[in-house]
Short mmCIF file of C-alpha atoms and ligand atoms in Angstrom, two decimals:
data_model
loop_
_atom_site.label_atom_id
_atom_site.label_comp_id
_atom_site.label_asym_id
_atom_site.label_seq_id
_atom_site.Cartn_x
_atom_site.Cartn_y
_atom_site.Cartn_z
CA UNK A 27 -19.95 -3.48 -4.87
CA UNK A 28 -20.00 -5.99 -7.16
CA UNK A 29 -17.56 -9.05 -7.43
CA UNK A 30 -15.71 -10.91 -10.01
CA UNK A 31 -16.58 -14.59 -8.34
CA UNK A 32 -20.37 -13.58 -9.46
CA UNK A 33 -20.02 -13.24 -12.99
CA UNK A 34 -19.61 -15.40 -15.91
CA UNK A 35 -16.66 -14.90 -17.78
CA UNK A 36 -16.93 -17.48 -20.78
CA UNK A 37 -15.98 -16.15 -24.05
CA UNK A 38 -16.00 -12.61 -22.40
CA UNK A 39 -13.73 -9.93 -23.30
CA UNK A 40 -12.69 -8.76 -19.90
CA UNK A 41 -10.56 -5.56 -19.44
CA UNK A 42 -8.49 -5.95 -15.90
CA UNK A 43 -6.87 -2.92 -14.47
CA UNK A 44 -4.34 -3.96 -12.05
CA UNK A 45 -1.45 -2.50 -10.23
CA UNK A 46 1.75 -4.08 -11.42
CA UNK A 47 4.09 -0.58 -10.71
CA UNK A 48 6.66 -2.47 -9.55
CA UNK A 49 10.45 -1.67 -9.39
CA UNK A 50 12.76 -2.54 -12.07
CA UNK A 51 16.66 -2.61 -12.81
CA UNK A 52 18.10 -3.51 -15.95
CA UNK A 53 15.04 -4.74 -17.41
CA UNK A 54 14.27 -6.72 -14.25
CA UNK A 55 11.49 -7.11 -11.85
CA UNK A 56 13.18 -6.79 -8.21
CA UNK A 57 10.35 -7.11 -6.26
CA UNK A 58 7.11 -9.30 -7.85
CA UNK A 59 4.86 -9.38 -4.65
CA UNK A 60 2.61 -6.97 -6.33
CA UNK A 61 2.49 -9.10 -9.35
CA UNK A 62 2.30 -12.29 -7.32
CA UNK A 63 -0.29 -10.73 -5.18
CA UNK A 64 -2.64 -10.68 -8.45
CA UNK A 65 -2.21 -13.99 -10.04
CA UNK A 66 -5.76 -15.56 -8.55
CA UNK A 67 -7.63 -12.79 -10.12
CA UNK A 68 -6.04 -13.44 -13.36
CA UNK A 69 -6.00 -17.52 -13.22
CA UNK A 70 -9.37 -17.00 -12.32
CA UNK A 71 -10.25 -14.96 -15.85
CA UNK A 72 -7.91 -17.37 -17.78
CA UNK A 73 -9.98 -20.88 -16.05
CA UNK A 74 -13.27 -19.17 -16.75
CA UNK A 75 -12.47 -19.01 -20.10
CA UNK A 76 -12.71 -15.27 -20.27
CA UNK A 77 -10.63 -13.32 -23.13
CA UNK A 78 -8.45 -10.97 -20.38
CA UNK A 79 -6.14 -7.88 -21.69
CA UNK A 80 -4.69 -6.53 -18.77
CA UNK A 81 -4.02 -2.91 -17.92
CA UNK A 82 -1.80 -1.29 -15.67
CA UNK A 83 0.39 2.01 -15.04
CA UNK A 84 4.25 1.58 -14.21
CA UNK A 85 5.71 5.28 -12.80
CA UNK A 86 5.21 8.25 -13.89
CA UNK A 87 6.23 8.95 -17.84
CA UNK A 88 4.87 11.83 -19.88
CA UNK A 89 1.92 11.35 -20.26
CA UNK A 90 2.25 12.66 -24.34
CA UNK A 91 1.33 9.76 -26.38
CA UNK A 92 4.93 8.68 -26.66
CA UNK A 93 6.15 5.43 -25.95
CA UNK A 94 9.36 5.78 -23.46
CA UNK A 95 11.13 2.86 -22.80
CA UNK A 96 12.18 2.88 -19.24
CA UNK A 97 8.39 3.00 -18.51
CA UNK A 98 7.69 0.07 -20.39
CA UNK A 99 5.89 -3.10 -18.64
CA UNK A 100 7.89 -5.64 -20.85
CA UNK A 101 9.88 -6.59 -17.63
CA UNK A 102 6.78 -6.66 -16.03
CA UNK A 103 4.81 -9.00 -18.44
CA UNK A 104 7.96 -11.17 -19.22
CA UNK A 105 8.23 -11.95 -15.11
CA UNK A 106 4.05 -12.62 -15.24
CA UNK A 107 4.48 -14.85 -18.41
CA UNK A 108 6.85 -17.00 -15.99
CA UNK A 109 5.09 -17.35 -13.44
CA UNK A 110 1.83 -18.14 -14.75
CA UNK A 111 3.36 -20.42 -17.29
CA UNK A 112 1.37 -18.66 -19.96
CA UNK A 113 1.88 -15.87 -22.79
CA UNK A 114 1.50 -12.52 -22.37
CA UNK A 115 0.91 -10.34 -25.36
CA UNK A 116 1.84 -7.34 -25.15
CA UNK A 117 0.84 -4.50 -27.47
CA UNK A 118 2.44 -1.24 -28.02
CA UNK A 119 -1.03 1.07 -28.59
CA UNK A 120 -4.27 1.00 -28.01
CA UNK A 121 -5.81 1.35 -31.39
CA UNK A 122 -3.76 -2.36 -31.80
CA UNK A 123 -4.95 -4.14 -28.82
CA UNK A 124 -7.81 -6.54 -29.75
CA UNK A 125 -9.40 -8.92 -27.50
CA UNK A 126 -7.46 -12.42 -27.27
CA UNK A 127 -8.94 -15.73 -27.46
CA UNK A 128 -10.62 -17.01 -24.33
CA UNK A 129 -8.18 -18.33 -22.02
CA UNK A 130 -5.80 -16.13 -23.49
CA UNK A 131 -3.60 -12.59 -22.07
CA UNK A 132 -2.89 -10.03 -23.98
CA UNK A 133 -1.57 -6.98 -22.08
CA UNK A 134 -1.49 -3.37 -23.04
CA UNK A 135 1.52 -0.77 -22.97
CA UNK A 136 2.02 1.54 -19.71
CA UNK A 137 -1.48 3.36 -19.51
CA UNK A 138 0.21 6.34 -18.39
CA UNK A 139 1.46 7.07 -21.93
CA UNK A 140 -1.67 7.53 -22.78
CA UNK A 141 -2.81 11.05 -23.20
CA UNK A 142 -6.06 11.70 -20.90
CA UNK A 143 -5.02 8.69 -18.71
CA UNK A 144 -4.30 10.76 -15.54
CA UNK A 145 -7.10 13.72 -16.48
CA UNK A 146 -9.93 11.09 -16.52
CA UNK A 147 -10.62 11.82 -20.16
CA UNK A 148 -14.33 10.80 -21.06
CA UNK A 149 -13.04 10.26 -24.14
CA UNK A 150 -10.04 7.41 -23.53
CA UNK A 151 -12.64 6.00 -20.65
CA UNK A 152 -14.95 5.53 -22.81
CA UNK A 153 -12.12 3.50 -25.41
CA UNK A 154 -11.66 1.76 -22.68
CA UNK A 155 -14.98 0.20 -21.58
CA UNK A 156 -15.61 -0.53 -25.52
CA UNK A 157 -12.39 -2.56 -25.08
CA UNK A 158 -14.70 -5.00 -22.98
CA UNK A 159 -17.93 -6.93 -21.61
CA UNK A 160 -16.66 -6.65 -18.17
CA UNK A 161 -14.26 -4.72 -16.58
CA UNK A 162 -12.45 -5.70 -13.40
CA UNK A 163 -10.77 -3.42 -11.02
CA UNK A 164 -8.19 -4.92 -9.22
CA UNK A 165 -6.10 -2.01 -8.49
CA UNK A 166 -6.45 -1.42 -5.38
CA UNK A 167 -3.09 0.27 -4.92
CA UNK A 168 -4.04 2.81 -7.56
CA UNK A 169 -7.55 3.29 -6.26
CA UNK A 170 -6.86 6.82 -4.89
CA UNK A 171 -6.57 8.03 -8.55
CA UNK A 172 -9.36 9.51 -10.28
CA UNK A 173 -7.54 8.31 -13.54
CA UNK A 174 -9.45 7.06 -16.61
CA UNK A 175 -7.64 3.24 -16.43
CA UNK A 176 -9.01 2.96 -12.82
CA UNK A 177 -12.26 5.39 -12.02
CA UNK A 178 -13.82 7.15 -15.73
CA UNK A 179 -13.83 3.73 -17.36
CA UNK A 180 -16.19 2.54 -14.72
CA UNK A 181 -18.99 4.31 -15.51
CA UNK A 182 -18.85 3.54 -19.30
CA UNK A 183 -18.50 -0.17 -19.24
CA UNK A 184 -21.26 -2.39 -20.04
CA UNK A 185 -20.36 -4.35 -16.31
CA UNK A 186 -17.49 -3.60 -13.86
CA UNK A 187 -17.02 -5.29 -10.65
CA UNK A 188 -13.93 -5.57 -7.61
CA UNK A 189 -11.50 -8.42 -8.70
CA UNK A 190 -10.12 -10.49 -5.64
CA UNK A 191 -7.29 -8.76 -4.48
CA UNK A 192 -9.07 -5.34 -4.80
CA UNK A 193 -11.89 -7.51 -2.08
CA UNK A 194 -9.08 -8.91 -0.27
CA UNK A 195 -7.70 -5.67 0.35
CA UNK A 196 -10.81 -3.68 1.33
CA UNK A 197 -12.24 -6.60 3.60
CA UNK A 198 -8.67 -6.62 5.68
CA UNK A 199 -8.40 -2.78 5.66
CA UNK A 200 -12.22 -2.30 6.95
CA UNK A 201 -11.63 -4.37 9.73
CA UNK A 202 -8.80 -2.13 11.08
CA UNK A 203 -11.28 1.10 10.10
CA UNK A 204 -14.35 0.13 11.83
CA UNK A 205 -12.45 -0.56 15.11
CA UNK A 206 -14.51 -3.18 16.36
CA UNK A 207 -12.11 -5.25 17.90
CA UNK A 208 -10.55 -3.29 20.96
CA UNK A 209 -8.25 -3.23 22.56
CA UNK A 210 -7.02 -1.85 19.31
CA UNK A 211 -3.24 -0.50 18.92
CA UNK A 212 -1.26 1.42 16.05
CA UNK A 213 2.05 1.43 15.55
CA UNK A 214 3.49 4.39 14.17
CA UNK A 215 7.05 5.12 12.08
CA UNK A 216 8.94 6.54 9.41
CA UNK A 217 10.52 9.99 9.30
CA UNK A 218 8.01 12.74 8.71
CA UNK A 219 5.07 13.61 10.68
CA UNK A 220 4.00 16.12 7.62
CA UNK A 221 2.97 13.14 5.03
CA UNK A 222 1.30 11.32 8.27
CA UNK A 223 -0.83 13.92 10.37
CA UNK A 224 -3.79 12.65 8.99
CA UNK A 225 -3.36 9.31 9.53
CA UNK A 226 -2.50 9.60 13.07
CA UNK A 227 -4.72 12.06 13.86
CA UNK A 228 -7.60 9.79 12.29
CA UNK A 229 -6.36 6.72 14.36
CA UNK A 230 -5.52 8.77 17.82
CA UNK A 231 -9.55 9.03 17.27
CA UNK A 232 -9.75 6.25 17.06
CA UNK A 233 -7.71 2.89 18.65
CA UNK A 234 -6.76 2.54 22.28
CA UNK A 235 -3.04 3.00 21.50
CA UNK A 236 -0.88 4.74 19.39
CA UNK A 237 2.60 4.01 19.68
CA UNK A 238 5.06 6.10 17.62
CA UNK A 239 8.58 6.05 16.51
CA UNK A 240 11.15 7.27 14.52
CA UNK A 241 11.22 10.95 13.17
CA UNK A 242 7.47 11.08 14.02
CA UNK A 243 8.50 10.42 17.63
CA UNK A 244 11.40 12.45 17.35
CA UNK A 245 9.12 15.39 16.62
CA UNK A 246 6.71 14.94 19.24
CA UNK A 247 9.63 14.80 21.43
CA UNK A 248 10.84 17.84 20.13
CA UNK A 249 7.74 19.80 20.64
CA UNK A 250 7.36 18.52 24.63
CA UNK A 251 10.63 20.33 24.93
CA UNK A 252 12.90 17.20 25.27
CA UNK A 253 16.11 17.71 23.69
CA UNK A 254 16.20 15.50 20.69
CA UNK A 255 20.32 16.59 19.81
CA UNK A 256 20.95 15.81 15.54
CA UNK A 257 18.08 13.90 15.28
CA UNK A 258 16.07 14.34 12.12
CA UNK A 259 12.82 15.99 13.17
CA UNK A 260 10.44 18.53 11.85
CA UNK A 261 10.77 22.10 13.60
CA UNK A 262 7.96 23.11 11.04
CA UNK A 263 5.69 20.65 12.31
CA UNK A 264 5.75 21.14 16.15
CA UNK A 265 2.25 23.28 17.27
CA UNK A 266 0.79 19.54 15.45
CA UNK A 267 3.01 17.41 17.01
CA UNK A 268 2.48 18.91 20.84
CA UNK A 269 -1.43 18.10 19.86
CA UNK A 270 -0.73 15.03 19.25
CA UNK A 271 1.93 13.85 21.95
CA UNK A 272 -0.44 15.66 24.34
CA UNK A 273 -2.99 12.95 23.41
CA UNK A 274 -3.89 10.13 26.58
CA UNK A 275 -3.05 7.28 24.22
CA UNK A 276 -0.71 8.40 22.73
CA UNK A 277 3.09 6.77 23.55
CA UNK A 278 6.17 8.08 22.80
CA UNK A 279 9.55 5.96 23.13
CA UNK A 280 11.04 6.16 26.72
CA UNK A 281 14.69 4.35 25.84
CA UNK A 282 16.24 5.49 22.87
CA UNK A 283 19.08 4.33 20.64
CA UNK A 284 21.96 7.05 19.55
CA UNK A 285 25.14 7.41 18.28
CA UNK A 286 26.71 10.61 16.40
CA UNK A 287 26.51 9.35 12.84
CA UNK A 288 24.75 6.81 11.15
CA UNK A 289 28.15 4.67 11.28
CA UNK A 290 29.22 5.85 14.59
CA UNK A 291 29.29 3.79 17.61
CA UNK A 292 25.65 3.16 19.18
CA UNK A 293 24.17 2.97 22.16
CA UNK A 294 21.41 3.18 24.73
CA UNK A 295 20.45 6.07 26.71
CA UNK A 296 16.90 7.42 28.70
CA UNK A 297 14.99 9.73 26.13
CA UNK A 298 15.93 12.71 28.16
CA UNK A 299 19.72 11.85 28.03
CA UNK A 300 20.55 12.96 24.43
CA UNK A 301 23.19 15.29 24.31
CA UNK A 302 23.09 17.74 21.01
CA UNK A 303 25.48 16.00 18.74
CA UNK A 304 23.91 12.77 19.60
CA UNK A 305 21.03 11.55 17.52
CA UNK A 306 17.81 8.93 17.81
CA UNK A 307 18.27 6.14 15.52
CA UNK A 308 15.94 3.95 16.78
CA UNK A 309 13.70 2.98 19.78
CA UNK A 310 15.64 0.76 22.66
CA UNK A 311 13.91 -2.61 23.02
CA UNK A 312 13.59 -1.95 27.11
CA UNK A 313 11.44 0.94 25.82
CA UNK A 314 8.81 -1.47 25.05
CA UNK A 315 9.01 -3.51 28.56
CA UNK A 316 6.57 -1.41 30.22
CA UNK A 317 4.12 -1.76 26.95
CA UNK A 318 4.37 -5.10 26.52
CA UNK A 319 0.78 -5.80 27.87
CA UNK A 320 -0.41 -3.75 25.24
CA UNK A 321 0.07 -6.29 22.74
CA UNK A 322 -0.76 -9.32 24.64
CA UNK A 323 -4.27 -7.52 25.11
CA UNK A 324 -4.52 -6.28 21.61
CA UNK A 325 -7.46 -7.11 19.59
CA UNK A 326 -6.67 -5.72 16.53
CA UNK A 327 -2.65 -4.16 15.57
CA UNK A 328 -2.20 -1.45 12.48
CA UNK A 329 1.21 -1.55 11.50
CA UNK A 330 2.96 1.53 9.40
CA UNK A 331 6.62 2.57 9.13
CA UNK A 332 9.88 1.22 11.16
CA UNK A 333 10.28 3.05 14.10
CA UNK A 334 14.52 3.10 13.33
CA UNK A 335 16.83 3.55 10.64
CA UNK A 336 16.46 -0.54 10.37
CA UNK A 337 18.38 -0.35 7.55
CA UNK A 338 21.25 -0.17 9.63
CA UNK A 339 21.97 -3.87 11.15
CA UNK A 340 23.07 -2.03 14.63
CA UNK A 341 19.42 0.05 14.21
CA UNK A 342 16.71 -2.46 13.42
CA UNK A 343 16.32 -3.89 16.83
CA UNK A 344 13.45 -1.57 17.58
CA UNK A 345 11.43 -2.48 14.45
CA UNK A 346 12.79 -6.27 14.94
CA UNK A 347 10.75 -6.32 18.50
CA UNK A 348 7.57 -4.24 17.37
CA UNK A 349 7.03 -7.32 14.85
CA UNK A 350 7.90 -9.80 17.41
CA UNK A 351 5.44 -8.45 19.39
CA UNK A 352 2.28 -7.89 17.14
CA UNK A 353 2.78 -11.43 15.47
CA UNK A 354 3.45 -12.80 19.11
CA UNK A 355 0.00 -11.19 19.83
CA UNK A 356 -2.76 -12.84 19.23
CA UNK A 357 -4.55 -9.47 17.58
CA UNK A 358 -5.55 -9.54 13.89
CA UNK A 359 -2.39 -7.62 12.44
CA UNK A 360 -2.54 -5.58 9.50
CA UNK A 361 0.59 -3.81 8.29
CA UNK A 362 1.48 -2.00 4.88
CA UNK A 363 3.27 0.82 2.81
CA UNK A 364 6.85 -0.15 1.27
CA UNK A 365 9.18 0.34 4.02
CA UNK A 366 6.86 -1.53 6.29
CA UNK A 367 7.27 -4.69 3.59
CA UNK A 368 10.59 -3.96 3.65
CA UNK A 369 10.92 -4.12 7.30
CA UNK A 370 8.89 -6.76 8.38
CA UNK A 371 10.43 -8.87 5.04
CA UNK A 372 13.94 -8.16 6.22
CA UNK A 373 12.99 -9.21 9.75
CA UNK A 374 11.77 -12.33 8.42
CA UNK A 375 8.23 -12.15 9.88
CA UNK A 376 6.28 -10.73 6.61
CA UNK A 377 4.41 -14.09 6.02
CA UNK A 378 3.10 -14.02 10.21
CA UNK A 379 1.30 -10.96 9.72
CA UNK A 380 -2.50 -11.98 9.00
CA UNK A 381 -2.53 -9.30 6.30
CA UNK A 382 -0.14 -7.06 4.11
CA UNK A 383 -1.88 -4.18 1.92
CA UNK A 384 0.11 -4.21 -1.47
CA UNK A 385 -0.49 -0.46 -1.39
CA UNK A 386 0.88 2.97 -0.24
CA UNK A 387 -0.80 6.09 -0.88
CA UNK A 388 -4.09 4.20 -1.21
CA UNK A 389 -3.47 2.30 2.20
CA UNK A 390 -3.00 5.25 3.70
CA UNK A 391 -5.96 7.24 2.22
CA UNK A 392 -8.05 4.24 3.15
CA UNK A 393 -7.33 3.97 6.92
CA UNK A 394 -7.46 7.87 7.16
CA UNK A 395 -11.21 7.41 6.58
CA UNK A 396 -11.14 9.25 2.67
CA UNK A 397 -12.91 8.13 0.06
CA UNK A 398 -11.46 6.41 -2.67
CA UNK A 399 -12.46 7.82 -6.47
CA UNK A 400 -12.52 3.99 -7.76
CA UNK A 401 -14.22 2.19 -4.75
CA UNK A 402 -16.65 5.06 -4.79
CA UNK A 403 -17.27 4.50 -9.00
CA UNK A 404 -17.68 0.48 -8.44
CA UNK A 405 -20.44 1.26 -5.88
CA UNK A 406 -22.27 3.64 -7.67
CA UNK A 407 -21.92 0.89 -10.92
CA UNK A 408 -23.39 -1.74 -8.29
CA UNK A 409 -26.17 0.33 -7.33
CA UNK A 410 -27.21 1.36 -10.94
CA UNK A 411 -27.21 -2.25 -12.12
CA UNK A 412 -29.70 -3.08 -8.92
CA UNK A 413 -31.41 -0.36 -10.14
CA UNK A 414 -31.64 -1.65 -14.09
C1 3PG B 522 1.79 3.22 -5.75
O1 3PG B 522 2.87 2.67 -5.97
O2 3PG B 522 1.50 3.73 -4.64
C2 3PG B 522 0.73 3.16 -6.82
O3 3PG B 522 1.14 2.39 -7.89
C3 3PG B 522 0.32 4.54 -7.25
O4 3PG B 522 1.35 5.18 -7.93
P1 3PG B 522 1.32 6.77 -8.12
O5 3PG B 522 1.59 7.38 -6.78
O6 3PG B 522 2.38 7.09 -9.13
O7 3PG B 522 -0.07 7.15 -8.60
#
């Protein structure tokens, strides 16, 4: 791949896709750690002197042409204008959106209004590398997408290379994937086992340990024939699950929280205990005593999903000690997805984690082992400008 530090941006027009979906109420950013999470890339553009429109998607409009206004990134550029101190132009269509002067941002409406945007039209990539000299992906979060904004436009543009984040993200991710560091752990929540067979089946492969909670746990549970009461579970799902909680390393939560409604009166019982209008809200801190040693040994930690309802004060102890424990550890952690954020944020230990993916889906794809359409284009650019 090739990298933005390694080219020369002065008096450049530079196209930078980035991924600034963020959410928004009443015409305000809520959460700006995706935008904050790209502002080196673009100071670096702006010091070089390079003449940077930005492009980026924000949720899924029609994709018809139309402008629509809840889609629109003026929240978005309005929050990046103050905190980079700096104007940000931005244009309502492409057939408007010229080049700035250097050291100057112009950014360019949601590209998912844009007709062709999501079917990898030839034609709009191909409008969009004559936007530039150089185009920088920096979307890592929206790398999964074959989309014209992120993987067509690759092939078309005189240059394109990975902007920091983008290399950031990959370097941090790739040390998780190739598993060099053992003992290596995974922590496993969130509520459906469906959306995250893959992903535990690829690191079950994998790591040394694979510790699971909420519904996922609740479904392997489930399947060994314990008597999981209310709790949310998949039935669907169980032939996979009994695969997977029949695994060696694989570790399901001995102590459990319950209580018989999210409201109700909680508390802590053995995982064979739960009566059937009782439900699992969250894994019981003892649960972890006997584990503990996993973590002090750790070498490297994946972190994705809560393994409670931690939402609920009375339910977040379980996710509260997980993150005490893998930023106690001396492993290189590396956590991601929103409700992981969200967790560890709430929990107060985001910033002791060595590394955070910004992304979801694209996290997820990533430490399945799958190849990403854009990481794949910027490596076959790389190796047909060695080639030229
Ligand atoms: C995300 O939030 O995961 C990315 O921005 C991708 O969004 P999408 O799932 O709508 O393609």
């Amino acid at each position: 791949m090739d990298y933005l530090r390694d080219h020369e941006l002065h008096d450049k027009k530079v196209l930078l896709r980035v991924d600034l979906n963020t959410p928004i109420q009443d015409s305000i950013v809520t959460n700006d750690e995706r935008i904050i999470r790209c502002l080196p890339t673009i100071r670096h553009i702006v010091e070089n002197k390079g003449k940077l429109t930005i492009l980026s998607h924000l949720g899924r409009p029609k994709e018809n042409g139309v402008f629509q206004s809840e889609f629109s990134l003026q929240p978005v550029a309005h929050r990046l204008e103050e905190l980079l101190g700096q104007e940000v132009d931005l244009v309502a269509d492409i057939e408007n959106c010229k080049s700035p002067d250097s050291g100057q941002i112009t950014m360019l409406e949601n590209v998912r209004f844009l007709e062709g945007e999501k079917t990898n039209d030839p034609v709009l990539s191909k409008a969009f590398a004559n936007m530039c000299d150089i185009f920088v992906m920096d979307a890592f979060a929206t790398s999964h997408r074959a989309h014209a904004s992120t993987t067509g436009v690759i092939s078309y543009a005189n240059q394109a290379c990975a902007g920091m984040l983008l290399e950031e993200e990959v370097n941090a991710l790739s040390k998780i994937n190739r598993n060099e560091r053992r003992p290596s752990v995974a922590v496993l929540g969130g509520s459906k086992i469906s959306t995250k067979l893959n992903l535990i089946n690829s690191l079950s492969d994998k790591m040394d340990f694979v510790i699971l909670g909420g519904g996922i746990a609740n479904t392997c549970l489930a399947a060994k024939g314990v008597n999981v009461g209310s709790s949310l579970h998949e039935e669907d799902m169980l032939k996979e699950a009994l695969e997977l909680a029949n695994k060696d390393n694989v570790i399901l939560p001995n102590k459990v929280v319950v209580s018989n409604s999210i409201k109700g009166k909680a508390k802590i019982i053995d995982v064979e205990s739960v009566r059937p209008d009782e439900a699992i809200f969250d894994i019981a801190p003892e649960s972890f005593n006997s584990i503990e040693s996993i973590f002090i040994q750790a070498k490297a930690i994946f972190w994705n999903g809560p393994v409670g309802l931690f939402e609920e004060p009375q339910f977040r102890e379980g996710t509260a000690s997980v993150a005490r424990m893998i930023v106690a550890s001396e492993a290189y952690s590396v956590g991601g997805g929103g409700d992981t954020i969200a967790a560890a944020k709430e929990i107060g230990l985001l910033e002791e984690m060595d590394y955070m993916s910004t992304a979801g889906g694209a996290f997820l794809e990533y430490i399945e082992g799958r190849s990403l359409p854009a990481l794949e284009a910027l490596k076959a650019k790389a190796l047909e400008s060695a080639n030229n």
